[in-house]
Amino acid sequence: MKTKLLMGNEAIALGAIRAGVNVVCGYPGTPSTEVLETIAKNRSNDIYVEWSVNEKVALEVAAGAAYTGARTLVTMKQVGLNVASDPLMSLAYIGVKGGMVVLVADDPGPISSQTEQDTRHFARYAHLPVFDPATPEEAYTMIGEAFALSEKYNTPVLFRPTTQVCHACASVETEDERYFNKIAGFIKDPKWVIFPRLSYQNHIKIDANEAKISQDFSVSPYNHISGQGTLGIVGCGVSFTYVTEALATSNTPVKVLKLATPHPFPDKLVLQFLQGLEQVLVVEELDPVVEENLLRLCGKLGLAIQILGKLTKDMPVAGKHSYEIVAAAISKFLGQEQTALSEQTELPPLPVRPPVLCAGCPHRASFYSVKQAMKKAGHKAVFTGDIGCYTLGNAQPLDMVDTCLCMGAGITIAQGLQLAEPDRKQIAFIGDSTFFHTGIPGIINAVYNENDITVIILDNSTTAMTGHQPHPGTGKTMMGNISEKISIENVLKGCGVTFVTKANPLNLAQAAETVTAAVNHKGVSVVIFESPCIAIVKPNAVQEIKETCIGCKKCIKEIGCPAMSAVDDKVTINPHLCYGCQLCGQICPVQAIGGLN
Amino acid sequence: MRIDCLLAGVGGQGTVLASKIIAQTAISKHCFARTSETIGMAQRGGCVVSHVRIGDKNCSPAIPQGMADLIIGFEPAEALRNIGFLKPSGQLLVNTRPIIPVTSSLGGISYQVADMIHYLQSTGQQVVFVDGQKLCAAASTTKVLNVIMLGVAIKQELIPFSREGVLQTISENLPAKFLELNKKALEIGYNFQQYL
Ligand code: SF4
Ligand code: SF4
């Protein structure tokens, strides 16, 4: 046994290895990414790990393996589950043989996501059990429990940590001993083929199992009741830790339920908790899932207990929780005076640090060249964006992202805009990893339906936003192999795109020319901007401002590179940040920027 | 041992790694440790805040407002932005070298470092200012600012560790090729008064 500081995602990964996981698939997405990466780093030879092309694919690959008796783990973020929901809904009916855990990380806040959706709804919707860990140390053992439950009921199990569990670290005691799961092999059986008749029968089975799992969860060591009184508080997931900390300084008697298994709802345990209570405050992030279940129970049994939470506006309906939010709600609930923080005198003005593209990021050059080309041609084009670092192209002064919806939607939104407004130029931006994820069907749709759009593929040879994962275009796999790189150009040609050109965005004049030609082409045209992410290549010579600078600040105002700043009207380049991309030098009207020698 | 320590800086300064070194060193001394981060979408250049909570298993991942025993500010504006976390009796260690965001040059709020330092001076029980750039120059790289700051914190007894303890953590958890450099950085930080 060792005690180590582990990130929640690392703890989950090591817990899965300990539980004998055989096959791990996923698609990167904050805050889930490190789970799969940690397994890849610590795996023994009998564990297979892959970044799949998207979440639907990952879930299906894992399902196939689980049909043989392999223990499988699928990892994704909450919006990834939307992509994987088709196989998930059906798999809930078909079931699995080997334990299958679908890890879906939710992101209250949201910190780095499009939505604040709550995966616990998905659990209820798909009739699947779900675990909701409160801390990294709890997640380490809980993931093993999830595998066991999955095998007990032959059902996929959801495991839903949130950002403050995934990315928080804690002392975790890890065990060296590992469960070894022997794979029995696939046995042919009609039960693997989904048919209406089978679905009807399995629906009945699922319903019966949910009742049994609810009983199991009522005695789960991860749920417990403490304290006493007529007032009760329910703490779910990480919020339980805020509740504990807030109550540490309170003397008011209160009964507390820690709830880690929101579905199937452990009615029996919760009824035990409700006994003798007059009021209950539910502390849970995202949606009022547990709160609604308490209302259901009270309604069903005619209990006159007041349930407070999001529905009563006693807790905020959006955003992540903090100690301050929870402590304030609890003080109010317990009728305590809130200890006011000592008054702070007014702070001097603080500079803002909005997220911007890194210094030297080739996306900056790509966006700028398209902007210049459109300006020159006098086009009032619409720029549809997508999910990735390049969403940051929306920031001033670039201002080059007019829409962003979900993975792969840039290409298809552009088509809709074009249909409704045929005389306007529509330019869609998409990254290389996103292109493989869900971009390709949009391309085929545009070619098939003879749409007139231009697609700019920002190929930086990595999945940058989530921390540089490989993808089909890089040829690297998580098993350490090098496979044949899949050429984006060939894929496009195979999809019937006749106008495909490549350009280096850091050569501004040439890049703009390429874009102009593509936009003038009638039909689907694609420009692939090839330039690697700065994080995976060595920097070029740092640039500096020469004496000949006339102080016009055009360089800063046009591209807003974070390595540049103007102090007292003097423009300088921070040598520690500059990557030597030489974009600024191509913008300066008097060639006052050059390499340090 | 019960300590809540907050580290604030700008993406790329090594704040998160410093927080992990503190937590792991506490664990080697058989203390429970919890850390968490708030990091925005930006890979580099955004605000980064790390919370390190030592000695209490039953705490939440983030330090409540007004409860931090110590703030290590890797950058003056970021130290100030998080000053509300500091206890009235808390301690403060700040690198006075600003990182001026490009937004300040695009017509945003101008960066008034003197006012910030002045404000920070008046907070907490003990305030230690260091010139991170000067100290980094002694190590010939800005990459070790985080370990230098830890060296200063040890010297000023802001964290209850020895240089040996921290070095042990570094040698057990970081790539061996950086060990010599980190050792040097820790010494520079510990002897920061020589570089003033
Ligand atoms: S060369 Fe210019 S634009 Fe490129 S990173 Fe350096 S300062 Fe920024
Ligand atoms: S564009 Fe050239 S002349 Fe104008 S401020 Fe920048 S470096 Fe100086």
mmCIF file of N, CA and C in Angstrom, chain B residues 106-163:
data_model
loop_
_atom_site.group_PDB
_atom_site.id
_atom_site.type_symbol
_atom_site.label_atom_id
_atom_site.label_comp_id
_atom_site.label_asym_id
_atom_site.label_seq_id
_atom_site.Cartn_x
_atom_site.Cartn_y
_atom_site.Cartn_z
ATOM 1 N N LEU B 106 -4.458 46.785 -25.570
ATOM 2 C CA LEU B 106 -5.525 46.886 -26.577
ATOM 3 C C LEU B 106 -6.644 47.769 -26.040
ATOM 4 N N GLY B 107 -6.281 48.709 -25.217
ATOM 5 C CA GLY B 107 -7.288 49.629 -24.697
ATOM 6 C C GLY B 107 -8.009 49.108 -23.467
ATOM 7 N N GLY B 108 -7.481 48.053 -22.854
ATOM 8 C CA GLY B 108 -8.073 47.544 -21.613
ATOM 9 C C GLY B 108 -7.550 48.335 -20.421
ATOM 10 N N ILE B 109 -7.752 47.746 -19.236
ATOM 11 C CA ILE B 109 -7.305 48.402 -18.006
ATOM 12 C C ILE B 109 -5.778 48.443 -17.978
ATOM 13 N N SER B 110 -5.211 49.614 -17.705
ATOM 14 C CA SER B 110 -3.755 49.690 -17.691
ATOM 15 C C SER B 110 -3.237 49.074 -16.395
ATOM 16 N N TYR B 111 -2.022 48.621 -16.459
ATOM 17 C CA TYR B 111 -1.458 47.837 -15.366
ATOM 18 C C TYR B 111 -0.673 48.755 -14.424
ATOM 19 N N GLN B 112 -1.188 48.957 -13.208
ATOM 20 C CA GLN B 112 -0.547 49.876 -12.262
ATOM 21 C C GLN B 112 0.164 49.090 -11.178
ATOM 22 N N VAL B 113 1.398 48.683 -11.460
ATOM 23 C CA VAL B 113 2.076 47.783 -10.527
ATOM 24 C C VAL B 113 2.376 48.444 -9.175
ATOM 25 N N ALA B 114 2.725 49.711 -9.182
ATOM 26 C CA ALA B 114 3.087 50.382 -7.924
ATOM 27 C C ALA B 114 1.899 50.395 -6.961
ATOM 28 N N ASP B 115 0.708 50.676 -7.486
ATOM 29 C CA ASP B 115 -0.495 50.689 -6.640
ATOM 30 C C ASP B 115 -0.763 49.309 -6.046
ATOM 31 N N MET B 116 -0.509 48.294 -6.870
ATOM 32 C CA MET B 116 -0.773 46.932 -6.408
ATOM 33 C C MET B 116 0.173 46.557 -5.275
ATOM 34 N N ILE B 117 1.429 46.832 -5.468
ATOM 35 C CA ILE B 117 2.435 46.503 -4.450
ATOM 36 C C ILE B 117 2.081 47.252 -3.160
ATOM 37 N N HIS B 118 1.689 48.493 -3.325
ATOM 38 C CA HIS B 118 1.342 49.310 -2.177
ATOM 39 C C HIS B 118 0.187 48.668 -1.403
ATOM 40 N N TYR B 119 -0.806 48.205 -2.131
ATOM 41 C CA TYR B 119 -1.956 47.584 -1.484
ATOM 42 C C TYR B 119 -1.541 46.295 -0.767
ATOM 43 N N LEU B 120 -0.772 45.480 -1.466
ATOM 44 C CA LEU B 120 -0.361 44.194 -0.891
ATOM 45 C C LEU B 120 0.439 44.395 0.399
ATOM 46 N N GLN B 121 1.260 45.439 0.389
ATOM 47 C CA GLN B 121 2.095 45.780 1.544
ATOM 48 C C GLN B 121 1.269 45.880 2.826
ATOM 49 N N SER B 122 0.045 46.372 2.664
ATOM 50 C CA SER B 122 -0.771 46.680 3.845
ATOM 51 C C SER B 122 -1.604 45.486 4.313
ATOM 52 N N THR B 123 -1.402 44.303 3.699
ATOM 53 C CA THR B 123 -2.250 43.167 4.080
ATOM 54 C C THR B 123 -1.459 42.127 4.864
ATOM 55 N N GLY B 124 -2.177 41.264 5.540
ATOM 56 C CA GLY B 124 -1.562 40.117 6.203
ATOM 57 C C GLY B 124 -0.623 40.502 7.322
ATOM 58 N N GLN B 125 -0.011 39.472 7.884
ATOM 59 C CA GLN B 125 0.895 39.656 9.011
ATOM 60 C C GLN B 125 2.308 39.901 8.540
ATOM 61 N N GLN B 126 2.709 39.066 7.580
ATOM 62 C CA GLN B 126 4.067 39.184 7.073
ATOM 63 C C GLN B 126 3.982 39.205 5.555
ATOM 64 N N VAL B 127 4.603 40.187 4.948
ATOM 65 C CA VAL B 127 4.597 40.252 3.495
ATOM 66 C C VAL B 127 6.044 40.198 3.019
ATOM 67 N N VAL B 128 6.334 39.224 2.151
ATOM 68 C CA VAL B 128 7.682 39.104 1.603
ATOM 69 C C VAL B 128 7.612 39.364 0.108
ATOM 70 N N PHE B 129 8.357 40.350 -0.340
ATOM 71 C CA PHE B 129 8.423 40.623 -1.774
ATOM 72 C C PHE B 129 9.753 40.125 -2.318
ATOM 73 N N VAL B 130 9.715 39.499 -3.483
ATOM 74 C CA VAL B 130 10.968 39.131 -4.136
ATOM 75 C C VAL B 130 10.902 39.553 -5.606
ATOM 76 N N ASP B 131 12.068 39.766 -6.178
ATOM 77 C CA ASP B 131 12.134 40.072 -7.598
ATOM 78 C C ASP B 131 12.422 38.767 -8.335
ATOM 79 N N GLY B 132 11.374 38.144 -8.815
ATOM 80 C CA GLY B 132 11.501 36.831 -9.448
ATOM 81 C C GLY B 132 12.433 36.842 -10.646
ATOM 82 N N GLN B 133 12.417 37.931 -11.362
ATOM 83 C CA GLN B 133 13.241 37.981 -12.572
ATOM 84 C C GLN B 133 14.720 37.926 -12.231
ATOM 85 N N LYS B 134 15.073 38.678 -11.169
ATOM 86 C CA LYS B 134 16.480 38.688 -10.731
ATOM 87 C C LYS B 134 16.898 37.300 -10.273
ATOM 88 N N LEU B 135 16.024 36.664 -9.513
ATOM 89 C CA LEU B 135 16.359 35.348 -8.990
ATOM 90 C C LEU B 135 16.451 34.324 -10.119
ATOM 91 N N CYS B 136 15.552 34.450 -11.088
ATOM 92 C CA CYS B 136 15.596 33.539 -12.238
ATOM 93 C C CYS B 136 16.872 33.757 -13.043
ATOM 94 N N ALA B 137 17.305 35.014 -13.119
ATOM 95 C CA ALA B 137 18.534 35.311 -13.858
ATOM 96 C C ALA B 137 19.697 34.549 -13.234
ATOM 97 N N ALA B 138 19.691 34.435 -11.920
ATOM 98 C CA ALA B 138 20.765 33.705 -11.234
ATOM 99 C C ALA B 138 20.744 32.231 -11.608
ATOM 100 N N ALA B 139 19.555 31.732 -11.947
ATOM 101 C CA ALA B 139 19.448 30.324 -12.345
ATOM 102 C C ALA B 139 19.542 30.173 -13.857
ATOM 103 N N SER B 140 19.645 31.287 -14.560
ATOM 104 C CA SER B 140 19.701 31.365 -16.028
ATOM 105 C C SER B 140 18.482 30.786 -16.728
ATOM 106 N N THR B 141 17.357 30.704 -16.056
ATOM 107 C CA THR B 141 16.117 30.300 -16.747
ATOM 108 C C THR B 141 14.892 30.736 -15.944
ATOM 109 N N THR B 142 13.843 31.142 -16.658
ATOM 110 C CA THR B 142 12.615 31.544 -15.968
ATOM 111 C C THR B 142 11.778 30.329 -15.605
ATOM 112 N N LYS B 143 12.183 29.165 -16.113
ATOM 113 C CA LYS B 143 11.359 27.975 -15.928
ATOM 114 C C LYS B 143 11.298 27.494 -14.483
ATOM 115 N N VAL B 144 12.238 27.975 -13.640
ATOM 116 C CA VAL B 144 12.295 27.469 -12.269
ATOM 117 C C VAL B 144 11.759 28.468 -11.248
ATOM 118 N N LEU B 145 11.018 29.466 -11.715
ATOM 119 C CA LEU B 145 10.459 30.446 -10.779
ATOM 120 C C LEU B 145 9.709 29.742 -9.650
ATOM 121 N N ASN B 146 8.985 28.676 -9.995
ATOM 122 C CA ASN B 146 8.184 27.986 -8.972
ATOM 123 C C ASN B 146 9.040 27.402 -7.851
ATOM 124 N N VAL B 147 10.144 26.769 -8.218
ATOM 125 C CA VAL B 147 10.992 26.157 -7.188
ATOM 126 C C VAL B 147 11.728 27.245 -6.399
ATOM 127 N N ILE B 148 12.094 28.321 -7.087
ATOM 128 C CA ILE B 148 12.722 29.455 -6.388
ATOM 129 C C ILE B 148 11.767 29.996 -5.314
ATOM 130 N N MET B 149 10.510 30.146 -5.682
ATOM 131 C CA MET B 149 9.519 30.673 -4.724
ATOM 132 C C MET B 149 9.399 29.742 -3.513
ATOM 133 N N LEU B 150 9.480 28.434 -3.776
ATOM 134 C CA LEU B 150 9.420 27.485 -2.657
ATOM 135 C C LEU B 150 10.631 27.666 -1.749
ATOM 136 N N GLY B 151 11.794 27.901 -2.347
ATOM 137 C CA GLY B 151 13.008 28.130 -1.565
ATOM 138 C C GLY B 151 12.847 29.335 -0.642
ATOM 139 N N VAL B 152 12.274 30.407 -1.180
ATOM 140 C CA VAL B 152 12.040 31.608 -0.365
ATOM 141 C C VAL B 152 11.078 31.267 0.777
ATOM 142 N N ALA B 153 10.019 30.533 0.440
ATOM 143 C CA ALA B 153 9.003 30.201 1.450
ATOM 144 C C ALA B 153 9.601 29.355 2.580
ATOM 145 N N ILE B 154 10.538 28.483 2.243
ATOM 146 C CA ILE B 154 11.189 27.661 3.282
ATOM 147 C C ILE B 154 12.033 28.558 4.190
ATOM 148 N N LYS B 155 12.812 29.410 3.538
ATOM 149 C CA LYS B 155 13.705 30.298 4.292
ATOM 150 C C LYS B 155 12.903 31.173 5.272
ATOM 151 N N GLN B 156 11.793 31.707 4.806
ATOM 152 C CA GLN B 156 10.991 32.607 5.641
ATOM 153 C C GLN B 156 10.041 31.832 6.576
ATOM 154 N N GLU B 157 10.187 30.520 6.556
ATOM 155 C CA GLU B 157 9.343 29.640 7.375
ATOM 156 C C GLU B 157 7.855 29.833 7.114
ATOM 157 N N LEU B 158 7.530 30.081 5.866
ATOM 158 C CA LEU B 158 6.123 30.217 5.489
ATOM 159 C C LEU B 158 5.507 28.838 5.295
ATOM 160 N N ILE B 159 6.326 27.880 4.901
ATOM 161 C CA ILE B 159 5.872 26.485 4.824
ATOM 162 C C ILE B 159 6.782 25.652 5.735
ATOM 163 N N PRO B 160 6.206 24.661 6.425
ATOM 164 C CA PRO B 160 6.946 23.955 7.470
ATOM 165 C C PRO B 160 7.821 22.830 6.939
ATOM 166 N N PHE B 161 8.556 23.084 5.882
ATOM 167 C CA PHE B 161 9.390 22.038 5.299
ATOM 168 C C PHE B 161 10.840 22.481 5.274
ATOM 169 N N SER B 162 11.713 21.481 5.106
ATOM 170 C CA SER B 162 13.131 21.789 4.926
ATOM 171 C C SER B 162 13.451 21.693 3.439
ATOM 172 N N ARG B 163 14.598 22.229 3.072
ATOM 173 C CA ARG B 163 15.027 22.108 1.671
ATOM 174 C C ARG B 163 15.169 20.630 1.299
#
